[in-house]
PDB file of C-alpha atoms in Angstrom:
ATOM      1  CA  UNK E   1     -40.406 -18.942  14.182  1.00  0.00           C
ATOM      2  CA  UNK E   2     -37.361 -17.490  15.159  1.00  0.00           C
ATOM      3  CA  UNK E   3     -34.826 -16.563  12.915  1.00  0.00           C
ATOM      4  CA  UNK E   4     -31.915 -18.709  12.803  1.00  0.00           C
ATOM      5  CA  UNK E   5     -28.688 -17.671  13.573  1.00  0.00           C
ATOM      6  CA  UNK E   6     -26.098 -16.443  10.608  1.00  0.00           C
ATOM      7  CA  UNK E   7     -23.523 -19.566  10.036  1.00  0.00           C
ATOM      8  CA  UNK E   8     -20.114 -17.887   9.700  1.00  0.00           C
ATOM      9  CA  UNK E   9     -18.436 -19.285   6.607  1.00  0.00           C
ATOM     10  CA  UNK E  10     -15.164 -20.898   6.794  1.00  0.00           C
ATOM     11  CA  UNK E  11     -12.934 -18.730   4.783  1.00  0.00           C
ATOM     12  CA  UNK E  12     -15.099 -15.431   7.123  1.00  0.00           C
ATOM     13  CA  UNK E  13     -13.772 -17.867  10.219  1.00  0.00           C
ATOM     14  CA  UNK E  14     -10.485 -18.327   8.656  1.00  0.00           C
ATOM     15  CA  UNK E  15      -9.748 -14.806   8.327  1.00  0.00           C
ATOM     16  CA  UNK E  16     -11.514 -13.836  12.374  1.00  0.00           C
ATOM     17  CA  UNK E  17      -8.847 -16.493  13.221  1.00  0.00           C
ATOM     18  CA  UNK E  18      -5.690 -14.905  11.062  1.00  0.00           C
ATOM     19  CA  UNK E  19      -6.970 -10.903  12.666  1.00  0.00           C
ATOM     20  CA  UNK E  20      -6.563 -12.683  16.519  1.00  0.00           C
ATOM     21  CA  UNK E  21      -3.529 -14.398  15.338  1.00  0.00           C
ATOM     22  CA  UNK E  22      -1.776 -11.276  14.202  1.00  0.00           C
ATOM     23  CA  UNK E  23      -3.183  -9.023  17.192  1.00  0.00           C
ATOM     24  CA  UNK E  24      -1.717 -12.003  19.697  1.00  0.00           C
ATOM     25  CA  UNK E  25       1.458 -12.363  17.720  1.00  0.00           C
ATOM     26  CA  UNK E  26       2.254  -8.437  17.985  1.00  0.00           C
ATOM     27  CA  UNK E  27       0.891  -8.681  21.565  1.00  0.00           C
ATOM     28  CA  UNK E  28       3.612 -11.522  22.978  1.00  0.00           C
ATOM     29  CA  UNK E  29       6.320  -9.665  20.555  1.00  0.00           C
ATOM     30  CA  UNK E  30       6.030  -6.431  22.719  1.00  0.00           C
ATOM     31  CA  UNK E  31       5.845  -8.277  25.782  1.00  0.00           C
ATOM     32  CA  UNK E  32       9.139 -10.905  25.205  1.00  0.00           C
ATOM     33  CA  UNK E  33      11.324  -8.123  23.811  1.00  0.00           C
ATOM     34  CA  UNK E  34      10.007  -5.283  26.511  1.00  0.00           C
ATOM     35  CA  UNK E  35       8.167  -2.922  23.885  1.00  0.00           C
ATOM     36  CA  UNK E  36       5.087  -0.897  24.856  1.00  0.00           C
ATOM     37  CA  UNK E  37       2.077  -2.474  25.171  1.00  0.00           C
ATOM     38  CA  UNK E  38      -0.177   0.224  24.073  1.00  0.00           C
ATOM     39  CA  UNK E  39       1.570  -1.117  20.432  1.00  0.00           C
ATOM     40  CA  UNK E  40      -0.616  -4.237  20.433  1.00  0.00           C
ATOM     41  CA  UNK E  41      -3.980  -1.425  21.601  1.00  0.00           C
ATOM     42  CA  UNK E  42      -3.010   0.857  19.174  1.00  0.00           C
ATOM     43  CA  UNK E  43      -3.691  -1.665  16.429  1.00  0.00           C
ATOM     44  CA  UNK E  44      -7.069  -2.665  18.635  1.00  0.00           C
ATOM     45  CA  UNK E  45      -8.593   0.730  18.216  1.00  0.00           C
ATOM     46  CA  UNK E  46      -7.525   1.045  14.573  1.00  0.00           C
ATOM     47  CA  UNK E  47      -9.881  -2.296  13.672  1.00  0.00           C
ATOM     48  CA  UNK E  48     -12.429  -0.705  15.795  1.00  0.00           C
ATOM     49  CA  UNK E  49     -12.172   2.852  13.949  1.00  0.00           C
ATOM     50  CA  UNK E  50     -12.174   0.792  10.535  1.00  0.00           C
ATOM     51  CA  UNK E  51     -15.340  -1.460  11.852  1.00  0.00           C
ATOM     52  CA  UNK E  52     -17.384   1.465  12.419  1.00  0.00           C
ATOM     53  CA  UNK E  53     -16.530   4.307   9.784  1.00  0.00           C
ATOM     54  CA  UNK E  54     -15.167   2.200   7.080  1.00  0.00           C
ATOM     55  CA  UNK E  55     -17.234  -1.201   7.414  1.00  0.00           C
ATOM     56  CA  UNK E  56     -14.364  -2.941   6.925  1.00  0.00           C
ATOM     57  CA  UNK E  57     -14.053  -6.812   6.396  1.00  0.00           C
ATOM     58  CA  UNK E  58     -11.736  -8.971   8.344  1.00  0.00           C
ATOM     59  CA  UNK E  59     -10.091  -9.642   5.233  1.00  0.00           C
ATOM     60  CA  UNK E  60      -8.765  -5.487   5.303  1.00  0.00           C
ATOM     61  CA  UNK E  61      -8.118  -5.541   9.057  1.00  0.00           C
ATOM     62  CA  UNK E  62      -5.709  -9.083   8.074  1.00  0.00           C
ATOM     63  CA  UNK E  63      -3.905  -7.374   5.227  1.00  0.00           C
ATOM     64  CA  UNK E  64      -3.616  -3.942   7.148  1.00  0.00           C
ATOM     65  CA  UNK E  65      -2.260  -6.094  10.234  1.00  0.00           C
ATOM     66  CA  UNK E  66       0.331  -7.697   7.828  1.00  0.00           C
ATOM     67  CA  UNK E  67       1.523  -4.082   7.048  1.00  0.00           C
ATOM     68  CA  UNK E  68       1.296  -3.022  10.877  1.00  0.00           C
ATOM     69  CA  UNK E  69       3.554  -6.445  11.387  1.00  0.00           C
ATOM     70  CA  UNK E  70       6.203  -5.375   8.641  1.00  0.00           C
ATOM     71  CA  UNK E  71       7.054  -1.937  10.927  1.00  0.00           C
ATOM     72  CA  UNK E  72       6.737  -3.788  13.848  1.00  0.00           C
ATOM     73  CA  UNK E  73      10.085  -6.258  12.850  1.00  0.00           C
ATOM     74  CA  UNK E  74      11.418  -4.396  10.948  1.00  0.00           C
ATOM     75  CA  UNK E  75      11.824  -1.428  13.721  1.00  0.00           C
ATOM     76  CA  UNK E  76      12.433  -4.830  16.204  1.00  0.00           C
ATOM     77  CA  UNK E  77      15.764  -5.671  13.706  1.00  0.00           C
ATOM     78  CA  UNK E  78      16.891  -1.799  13.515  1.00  0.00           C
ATOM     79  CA  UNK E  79      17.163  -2.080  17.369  1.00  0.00           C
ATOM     80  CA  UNK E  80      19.868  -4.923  17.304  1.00  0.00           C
ATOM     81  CA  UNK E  81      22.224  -2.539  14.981  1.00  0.00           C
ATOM     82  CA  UNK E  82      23.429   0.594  17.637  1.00  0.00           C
ATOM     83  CA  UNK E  83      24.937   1.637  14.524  1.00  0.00           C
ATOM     84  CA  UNK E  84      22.137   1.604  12.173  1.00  0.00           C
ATOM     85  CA  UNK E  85      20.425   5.044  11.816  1.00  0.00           C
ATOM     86  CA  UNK E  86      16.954   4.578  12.585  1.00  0.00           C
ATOM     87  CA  UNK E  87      16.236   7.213  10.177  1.00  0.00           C
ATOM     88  CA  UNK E  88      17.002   5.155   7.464  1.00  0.00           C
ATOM     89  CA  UNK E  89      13.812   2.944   7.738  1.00  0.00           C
ATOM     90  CA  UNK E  90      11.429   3.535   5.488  1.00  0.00           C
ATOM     91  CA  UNK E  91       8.491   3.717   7.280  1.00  0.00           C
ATOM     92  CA  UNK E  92       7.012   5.833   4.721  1.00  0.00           C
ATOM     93  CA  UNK E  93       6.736   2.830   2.021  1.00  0.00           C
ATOM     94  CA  UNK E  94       3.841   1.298   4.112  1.00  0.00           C
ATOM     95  CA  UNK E  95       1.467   4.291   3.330  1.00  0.00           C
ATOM     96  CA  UNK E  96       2.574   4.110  -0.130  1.00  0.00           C
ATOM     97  CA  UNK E  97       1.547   0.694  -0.591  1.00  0.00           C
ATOM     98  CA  UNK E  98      -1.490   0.944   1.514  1.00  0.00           C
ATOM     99  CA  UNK E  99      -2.880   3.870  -0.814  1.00  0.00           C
ATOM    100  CA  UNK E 100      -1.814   1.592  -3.625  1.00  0.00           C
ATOM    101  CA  UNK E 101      -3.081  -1.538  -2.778  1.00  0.00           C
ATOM    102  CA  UNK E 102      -6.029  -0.029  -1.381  1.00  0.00           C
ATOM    103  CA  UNK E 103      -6.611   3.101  -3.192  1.00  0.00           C
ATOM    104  CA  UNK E 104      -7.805   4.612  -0.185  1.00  0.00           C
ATOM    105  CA  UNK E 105      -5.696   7.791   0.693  1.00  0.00           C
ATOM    106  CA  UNK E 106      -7.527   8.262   3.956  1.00  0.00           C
ATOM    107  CA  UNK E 107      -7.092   4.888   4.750  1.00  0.00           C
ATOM    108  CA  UNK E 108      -3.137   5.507   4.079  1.00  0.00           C
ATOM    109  CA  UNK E 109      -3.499   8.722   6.185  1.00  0.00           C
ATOM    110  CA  UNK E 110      -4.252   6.431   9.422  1.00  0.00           C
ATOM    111  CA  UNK E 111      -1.531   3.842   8.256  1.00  0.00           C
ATOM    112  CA  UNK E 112       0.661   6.700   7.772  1.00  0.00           C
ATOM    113  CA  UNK E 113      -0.014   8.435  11.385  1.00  0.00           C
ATOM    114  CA  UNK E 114      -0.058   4.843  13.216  1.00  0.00           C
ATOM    115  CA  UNK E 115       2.916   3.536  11.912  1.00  0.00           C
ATOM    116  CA  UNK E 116       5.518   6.253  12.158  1.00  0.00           C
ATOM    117  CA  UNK E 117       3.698   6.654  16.112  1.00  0.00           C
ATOM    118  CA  UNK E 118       4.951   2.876  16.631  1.00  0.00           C
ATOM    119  CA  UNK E 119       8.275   3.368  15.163  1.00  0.00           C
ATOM    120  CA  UNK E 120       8.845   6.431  17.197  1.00  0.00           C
ATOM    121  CA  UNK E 121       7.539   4.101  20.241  1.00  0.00           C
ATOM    122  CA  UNK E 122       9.933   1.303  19.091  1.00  0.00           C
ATOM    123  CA  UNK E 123      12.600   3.544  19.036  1.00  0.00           C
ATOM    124  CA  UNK E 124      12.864   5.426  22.713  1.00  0.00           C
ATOM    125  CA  UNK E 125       9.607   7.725  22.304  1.00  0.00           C
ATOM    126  CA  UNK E 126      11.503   9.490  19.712  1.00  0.00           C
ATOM    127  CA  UNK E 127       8.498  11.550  18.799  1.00  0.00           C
ATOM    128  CA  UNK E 128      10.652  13.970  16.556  1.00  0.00           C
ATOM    129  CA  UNK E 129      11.120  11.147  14.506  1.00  0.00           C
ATOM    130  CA  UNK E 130       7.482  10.215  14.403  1.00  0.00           C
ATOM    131  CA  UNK E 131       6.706  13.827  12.725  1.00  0.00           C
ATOM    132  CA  UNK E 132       9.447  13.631  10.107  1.00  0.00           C
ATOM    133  CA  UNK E 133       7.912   9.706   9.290  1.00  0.00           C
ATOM    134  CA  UNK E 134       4.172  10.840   9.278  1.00  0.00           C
ATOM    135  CA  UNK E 135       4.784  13.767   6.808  1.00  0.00           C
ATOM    136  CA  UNK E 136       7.164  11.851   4.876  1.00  0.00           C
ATOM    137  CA  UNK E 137       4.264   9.440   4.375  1.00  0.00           C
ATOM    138  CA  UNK E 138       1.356  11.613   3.624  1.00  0.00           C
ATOM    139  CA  UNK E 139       3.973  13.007   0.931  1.00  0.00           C
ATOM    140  CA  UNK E 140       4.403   9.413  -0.337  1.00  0.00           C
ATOM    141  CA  UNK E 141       1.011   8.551  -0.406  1.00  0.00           C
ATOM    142  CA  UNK E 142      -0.379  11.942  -1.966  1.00  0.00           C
ATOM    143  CA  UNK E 143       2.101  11.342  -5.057  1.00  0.00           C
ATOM    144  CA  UNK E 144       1.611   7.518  -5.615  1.00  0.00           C
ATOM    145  CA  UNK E 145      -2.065   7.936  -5.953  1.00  0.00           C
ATOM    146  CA  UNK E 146      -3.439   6.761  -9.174  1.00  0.00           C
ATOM    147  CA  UNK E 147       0.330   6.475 -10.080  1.00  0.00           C
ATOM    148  CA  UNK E 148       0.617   4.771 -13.544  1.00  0.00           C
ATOM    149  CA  UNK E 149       4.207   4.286 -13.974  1.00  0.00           C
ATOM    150  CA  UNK E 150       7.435   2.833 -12.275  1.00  0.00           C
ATOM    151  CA  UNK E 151       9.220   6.941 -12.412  1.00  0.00           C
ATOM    152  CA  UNK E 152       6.331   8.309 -10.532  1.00  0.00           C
ATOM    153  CA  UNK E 153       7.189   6.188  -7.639  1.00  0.00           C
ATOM    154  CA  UNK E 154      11.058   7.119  -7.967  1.00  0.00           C
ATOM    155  CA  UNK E 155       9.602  11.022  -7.871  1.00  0.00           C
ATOM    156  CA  UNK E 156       7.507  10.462  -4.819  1.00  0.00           C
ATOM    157  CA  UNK E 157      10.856   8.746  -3.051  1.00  0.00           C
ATOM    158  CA  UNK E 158      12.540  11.818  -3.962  1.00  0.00           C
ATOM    159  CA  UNK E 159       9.730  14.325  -2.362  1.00  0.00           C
ATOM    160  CA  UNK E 160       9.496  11.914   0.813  1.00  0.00           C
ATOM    161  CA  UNK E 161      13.053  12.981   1.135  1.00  0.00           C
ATOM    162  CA  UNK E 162      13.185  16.365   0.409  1.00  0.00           C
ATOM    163  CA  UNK E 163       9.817  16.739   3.449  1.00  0.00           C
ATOM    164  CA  UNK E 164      12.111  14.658   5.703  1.00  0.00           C
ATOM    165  CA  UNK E 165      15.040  17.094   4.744  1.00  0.00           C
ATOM    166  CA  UNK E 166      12.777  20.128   5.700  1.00  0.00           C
ATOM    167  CA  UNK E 167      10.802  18.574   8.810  1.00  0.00           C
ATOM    168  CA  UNK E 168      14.328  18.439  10.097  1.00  0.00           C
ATOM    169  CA  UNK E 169      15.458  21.854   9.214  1.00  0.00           C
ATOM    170  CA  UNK E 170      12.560  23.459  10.730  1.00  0.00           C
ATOM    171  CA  UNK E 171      13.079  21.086  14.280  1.00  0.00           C
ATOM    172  CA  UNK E 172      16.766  22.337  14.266  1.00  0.00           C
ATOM    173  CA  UNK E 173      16.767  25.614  12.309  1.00  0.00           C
ATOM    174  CA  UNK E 174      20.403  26.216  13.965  1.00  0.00           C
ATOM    175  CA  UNK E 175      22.798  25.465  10.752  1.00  0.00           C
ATOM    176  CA  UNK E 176      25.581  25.239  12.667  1.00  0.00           C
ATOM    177  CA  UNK E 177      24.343  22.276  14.688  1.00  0.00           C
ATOM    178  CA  UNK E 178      22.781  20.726  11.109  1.00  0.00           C
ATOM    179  CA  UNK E 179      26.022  20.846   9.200  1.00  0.00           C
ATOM    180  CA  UNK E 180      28.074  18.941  12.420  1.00  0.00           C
ATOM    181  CA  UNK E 181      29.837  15.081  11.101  1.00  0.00           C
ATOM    182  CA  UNK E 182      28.072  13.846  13.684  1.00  0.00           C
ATOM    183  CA  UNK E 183      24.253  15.004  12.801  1.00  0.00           C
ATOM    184  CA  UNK E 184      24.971  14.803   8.939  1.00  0.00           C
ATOM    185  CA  UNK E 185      25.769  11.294   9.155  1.00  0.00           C
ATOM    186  CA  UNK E 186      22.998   9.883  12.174  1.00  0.00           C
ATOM    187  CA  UNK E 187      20.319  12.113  10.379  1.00  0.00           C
ATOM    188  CA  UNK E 188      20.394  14.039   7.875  1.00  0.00           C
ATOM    189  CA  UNK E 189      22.364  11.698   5.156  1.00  0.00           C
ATOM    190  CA  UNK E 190      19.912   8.876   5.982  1.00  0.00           C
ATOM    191  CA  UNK E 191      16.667  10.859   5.505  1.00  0.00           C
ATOM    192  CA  UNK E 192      17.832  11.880   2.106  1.00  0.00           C
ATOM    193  CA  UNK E 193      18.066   8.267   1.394  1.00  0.00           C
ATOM    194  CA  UNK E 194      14.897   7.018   3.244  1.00  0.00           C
ATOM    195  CA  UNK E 195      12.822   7.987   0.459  1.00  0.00           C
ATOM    196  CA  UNK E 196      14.995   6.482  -2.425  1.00  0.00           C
ATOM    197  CA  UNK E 197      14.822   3.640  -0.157  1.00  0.00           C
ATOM    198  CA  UNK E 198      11.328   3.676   0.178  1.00  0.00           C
ATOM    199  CA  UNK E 199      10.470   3.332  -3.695  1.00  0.00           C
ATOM    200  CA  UNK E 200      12.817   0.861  -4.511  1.00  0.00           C
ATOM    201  CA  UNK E 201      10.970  -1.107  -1.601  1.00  0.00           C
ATOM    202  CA  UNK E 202       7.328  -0.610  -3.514  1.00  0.00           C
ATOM    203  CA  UNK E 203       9.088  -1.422  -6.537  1.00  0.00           C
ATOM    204  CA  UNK E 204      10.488  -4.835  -5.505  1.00  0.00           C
ATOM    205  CA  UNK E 205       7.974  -6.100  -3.500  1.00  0.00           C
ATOM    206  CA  UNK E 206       4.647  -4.460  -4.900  1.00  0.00           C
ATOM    207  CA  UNK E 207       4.123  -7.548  -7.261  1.00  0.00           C
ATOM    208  CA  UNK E 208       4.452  -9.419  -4.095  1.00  0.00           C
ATOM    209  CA  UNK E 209       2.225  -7.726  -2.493  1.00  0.00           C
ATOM    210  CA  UNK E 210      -1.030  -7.998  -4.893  1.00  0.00           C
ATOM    211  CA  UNK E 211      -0.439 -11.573  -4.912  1.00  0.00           C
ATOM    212  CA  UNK E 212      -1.043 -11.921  -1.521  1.00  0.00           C
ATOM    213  CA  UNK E 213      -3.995  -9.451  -1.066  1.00  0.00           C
ATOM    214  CA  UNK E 214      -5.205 -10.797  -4.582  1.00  0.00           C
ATOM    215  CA  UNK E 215      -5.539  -6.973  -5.774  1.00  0.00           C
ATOM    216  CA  UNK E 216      -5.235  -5.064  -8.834  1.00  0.00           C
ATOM    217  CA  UNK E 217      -3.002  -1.696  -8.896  1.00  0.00           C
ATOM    218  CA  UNK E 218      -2.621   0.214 -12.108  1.00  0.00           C
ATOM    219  CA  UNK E 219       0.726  -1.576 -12.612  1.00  0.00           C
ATOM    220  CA  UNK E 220      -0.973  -4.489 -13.087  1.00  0.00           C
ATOM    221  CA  UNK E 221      -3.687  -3.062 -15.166  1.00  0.00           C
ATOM    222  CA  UNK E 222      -1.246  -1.382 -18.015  1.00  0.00           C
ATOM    223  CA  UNK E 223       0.299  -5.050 -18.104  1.00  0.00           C
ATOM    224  CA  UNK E 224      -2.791  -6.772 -18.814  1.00  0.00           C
ATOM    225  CA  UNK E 225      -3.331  -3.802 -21.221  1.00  0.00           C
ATOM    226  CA  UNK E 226      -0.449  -4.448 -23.516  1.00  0.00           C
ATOM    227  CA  UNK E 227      -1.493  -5.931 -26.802  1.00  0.00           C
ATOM    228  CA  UNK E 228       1.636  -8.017 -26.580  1.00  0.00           C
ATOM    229  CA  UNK E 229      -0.688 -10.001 -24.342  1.00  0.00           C
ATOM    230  CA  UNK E 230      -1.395 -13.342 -25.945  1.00  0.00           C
ATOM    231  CA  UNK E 231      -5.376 -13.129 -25.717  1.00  0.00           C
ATOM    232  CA  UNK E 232      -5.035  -9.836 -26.962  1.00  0.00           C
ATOM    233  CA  UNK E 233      -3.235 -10.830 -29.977  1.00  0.00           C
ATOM    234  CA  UNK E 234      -5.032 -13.675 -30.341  1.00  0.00           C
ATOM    235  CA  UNK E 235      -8.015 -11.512 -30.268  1.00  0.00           C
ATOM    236  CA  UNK E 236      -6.421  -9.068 -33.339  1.00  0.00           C
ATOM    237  CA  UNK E 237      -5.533 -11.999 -35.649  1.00  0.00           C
ATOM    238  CA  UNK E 238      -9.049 -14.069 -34.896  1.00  0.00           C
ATOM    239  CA  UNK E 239     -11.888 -11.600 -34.332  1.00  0.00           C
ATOM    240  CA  UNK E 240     -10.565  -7.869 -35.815  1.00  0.00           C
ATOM    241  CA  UNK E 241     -14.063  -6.476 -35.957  1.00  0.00           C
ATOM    242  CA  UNK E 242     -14.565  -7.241 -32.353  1.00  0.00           C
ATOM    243  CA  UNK E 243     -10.994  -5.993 -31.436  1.00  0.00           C
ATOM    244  CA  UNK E 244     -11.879  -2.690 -32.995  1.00  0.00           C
ATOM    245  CA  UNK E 245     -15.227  -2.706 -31.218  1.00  0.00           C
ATOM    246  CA  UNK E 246     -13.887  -3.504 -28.011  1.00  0.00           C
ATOM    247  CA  UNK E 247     -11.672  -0.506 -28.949  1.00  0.00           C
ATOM    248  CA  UNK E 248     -14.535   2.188 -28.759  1.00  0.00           C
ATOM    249  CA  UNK E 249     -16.508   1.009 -25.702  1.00  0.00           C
ATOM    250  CA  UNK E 250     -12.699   1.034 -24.099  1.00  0.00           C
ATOM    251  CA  UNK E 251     -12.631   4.822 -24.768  1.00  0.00           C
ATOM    252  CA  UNK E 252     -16.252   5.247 -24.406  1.00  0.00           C
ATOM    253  CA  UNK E 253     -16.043   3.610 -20.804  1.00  0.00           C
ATOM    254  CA  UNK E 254     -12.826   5.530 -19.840  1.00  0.00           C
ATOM    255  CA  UNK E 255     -14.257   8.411 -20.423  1.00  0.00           C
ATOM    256  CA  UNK E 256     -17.684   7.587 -18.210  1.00  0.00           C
ATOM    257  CA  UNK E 257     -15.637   6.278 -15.812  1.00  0.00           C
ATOM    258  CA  UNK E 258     -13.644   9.403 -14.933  1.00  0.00           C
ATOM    259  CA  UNK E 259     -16.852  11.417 -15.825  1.00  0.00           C
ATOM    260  CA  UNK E 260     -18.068  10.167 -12.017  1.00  0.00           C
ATOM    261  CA  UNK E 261     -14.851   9.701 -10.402  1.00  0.00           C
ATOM    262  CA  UNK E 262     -14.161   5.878 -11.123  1.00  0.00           C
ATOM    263  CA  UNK E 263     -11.153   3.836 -12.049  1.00  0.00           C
ATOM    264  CA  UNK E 264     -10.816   4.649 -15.786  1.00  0.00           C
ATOM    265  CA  UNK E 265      -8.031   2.422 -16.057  1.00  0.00           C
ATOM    266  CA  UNK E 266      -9.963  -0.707 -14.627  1.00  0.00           C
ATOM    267  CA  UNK E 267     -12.758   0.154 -17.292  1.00  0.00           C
ATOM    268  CA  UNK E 268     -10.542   0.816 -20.183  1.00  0.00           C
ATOM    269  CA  UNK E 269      -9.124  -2.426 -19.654  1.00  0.00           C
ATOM    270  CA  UNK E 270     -12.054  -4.639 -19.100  1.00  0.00           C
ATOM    271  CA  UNK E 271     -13.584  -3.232 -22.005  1.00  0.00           C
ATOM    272  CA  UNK E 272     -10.512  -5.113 -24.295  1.00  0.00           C
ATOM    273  CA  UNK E 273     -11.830  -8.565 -22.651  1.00  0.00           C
ATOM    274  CA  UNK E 274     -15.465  -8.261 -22.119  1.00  0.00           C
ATOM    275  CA  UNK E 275     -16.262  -9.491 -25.483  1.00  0.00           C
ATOM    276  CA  UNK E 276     -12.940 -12.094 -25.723  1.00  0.00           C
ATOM    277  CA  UNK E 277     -15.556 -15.101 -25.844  1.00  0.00           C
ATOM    278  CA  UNK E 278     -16.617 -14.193 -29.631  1.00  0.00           C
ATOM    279  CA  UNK E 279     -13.340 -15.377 -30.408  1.00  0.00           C
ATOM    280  CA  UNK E 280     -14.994 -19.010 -30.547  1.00  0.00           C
ATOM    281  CA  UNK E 281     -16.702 -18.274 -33.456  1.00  0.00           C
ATOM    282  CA  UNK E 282     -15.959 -15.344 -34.779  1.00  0.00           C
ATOM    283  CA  UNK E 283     -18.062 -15.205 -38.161  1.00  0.00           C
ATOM    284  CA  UNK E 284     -20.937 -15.673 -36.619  1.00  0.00           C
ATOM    285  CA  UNK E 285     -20.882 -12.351 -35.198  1.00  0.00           C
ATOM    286  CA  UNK E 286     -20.733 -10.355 -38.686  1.00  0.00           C
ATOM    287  CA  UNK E 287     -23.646 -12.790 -40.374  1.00  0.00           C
ATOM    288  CA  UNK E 288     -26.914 -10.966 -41.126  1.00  0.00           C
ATOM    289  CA  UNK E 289     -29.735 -12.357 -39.594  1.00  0.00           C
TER     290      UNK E 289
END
């Protein structure tokens, strides 16, 4: 007999239908307000890189294309404001979250390169700019990885900055043109701030963010690792044998876990839950048989 064919599944369909939607939606964007059109092919050939070297599910190429879509209207709304500095935007934050999100840094590499490439598109083939926003986002994502805590991301907005400072020094290594009113406040003012800006972005929206992907960063992790958690303390009061158990195989797995290069956090933490269901009868677990 022949073998049947593979019946897509609704929620696979669902998300084939949200990739097209996004990929037509950026397409008609360019074409009503008279962007490039290699935007929309740009994000074609980044799917098609993903689909081949990083097998990646239409689920990733929806949540990347969300990210892509961010740049896009955001760089779109910069446009209407002559006296907006584009310089200000903080392209940067999208490689931040990607490698956060994703914890994938060459994956935020590629999100890094193509979205300061269609900002610098948006924005009159300004390919000065797209430099200064690809390095500023490597820097971003290189410090954010495996980040733990809220001032890490404040310290990798102020390195984004400082690159952007120097990527602009070493374009226009004249001082005297630098230090002009005119080129301290289009350019170099708003770089120094585009990296502030771009943490206080990850900050307020990363919650968001996880939400919607349904995703776990460490943030999210340390929270459900706080004993002030109620199943935690619920766990302490009820079952304290198995609280201190679950103690040891926490460190036991942490350790294994970055022993190989795995999340250490993720196993720390699911080792204080795995045995929460003893908490039903707790004295049966300490009874000699």
């Amino acid at each position: 007999m022949f073998n049947q064919p593979k019946k897509i599944k609704w929620n696979e369909a669902g998300l084939i239908l949200l990739v097209s939607l996004l990929f037509l939606s950026v397409y008609f964007f360019c074409m009503v307000f008279h962007y490039s059109l290699l935007i929309p092919l740009i994000l074609i050939f980044i799917g098609i890189h993903l689909s081949f070297i990083k097998k990646a599910t239409f689920k990733m190429l929806a949540q990347l294309g969300l990210l892509m879509a961010i740049i896009i209207v955001a760089c779109h709304f910069a446009n209407q404001y002559p006296d907006f500095s584009h310089y200000l935007l903080p392209v940067s934050a999208i490689a931040m979250l990607t490698v956060l999100l994703f914890n994938d840094l060459h994956l935020a590499v590629l999100v890094a390169f193509s979205g300061s490439l269609i900002a610098s598109m948006m924005f009159g083939d300004n390919y000065e700019m797209m430099v200064i926003f690809f390095l500023g986002g490597l820097t971003g994502a290189y410090v954010v990885k495996d980040t733990r805590t809220r001032g890490r991301l404040l310290y990798a907005g102020f390195l984004v900055s400082a690159v952007n400072i120097l990527c602009l020094f070493l374009f226009t290594p004249d001082w005297h043109v630098v230090l002009k009113s005119g080129y301290l406040k289009e350019q170099l003012y708003p770089l120094i701030a585009n990296g502030i800006l771009a943490s206080l972005f990850i900050a307020a929206t990363l919650k968001v963010f996880e939400s919607l992907f349904r995703v776990l960063t460490n943030f999210s992790l340390l929270e459900l690792a706080d004993f002030n958690q109620p199943l935690l303390k619920k766990l302490i009061i009820e079952a304290p044998g198995t609280y201190h158990h679950s103690m040891v195989v926490s460190n036991l797995a942490e350790a294994a876990a970055d022993a190989i290069g795995a999340n250490g956090l993720l196993a720390r933490v699911g080792a204080y839950y795995h045995d929460i269901g003893k908490m039903t009868d707790p004295e049966y677990f300490t009874k000699i048989s």
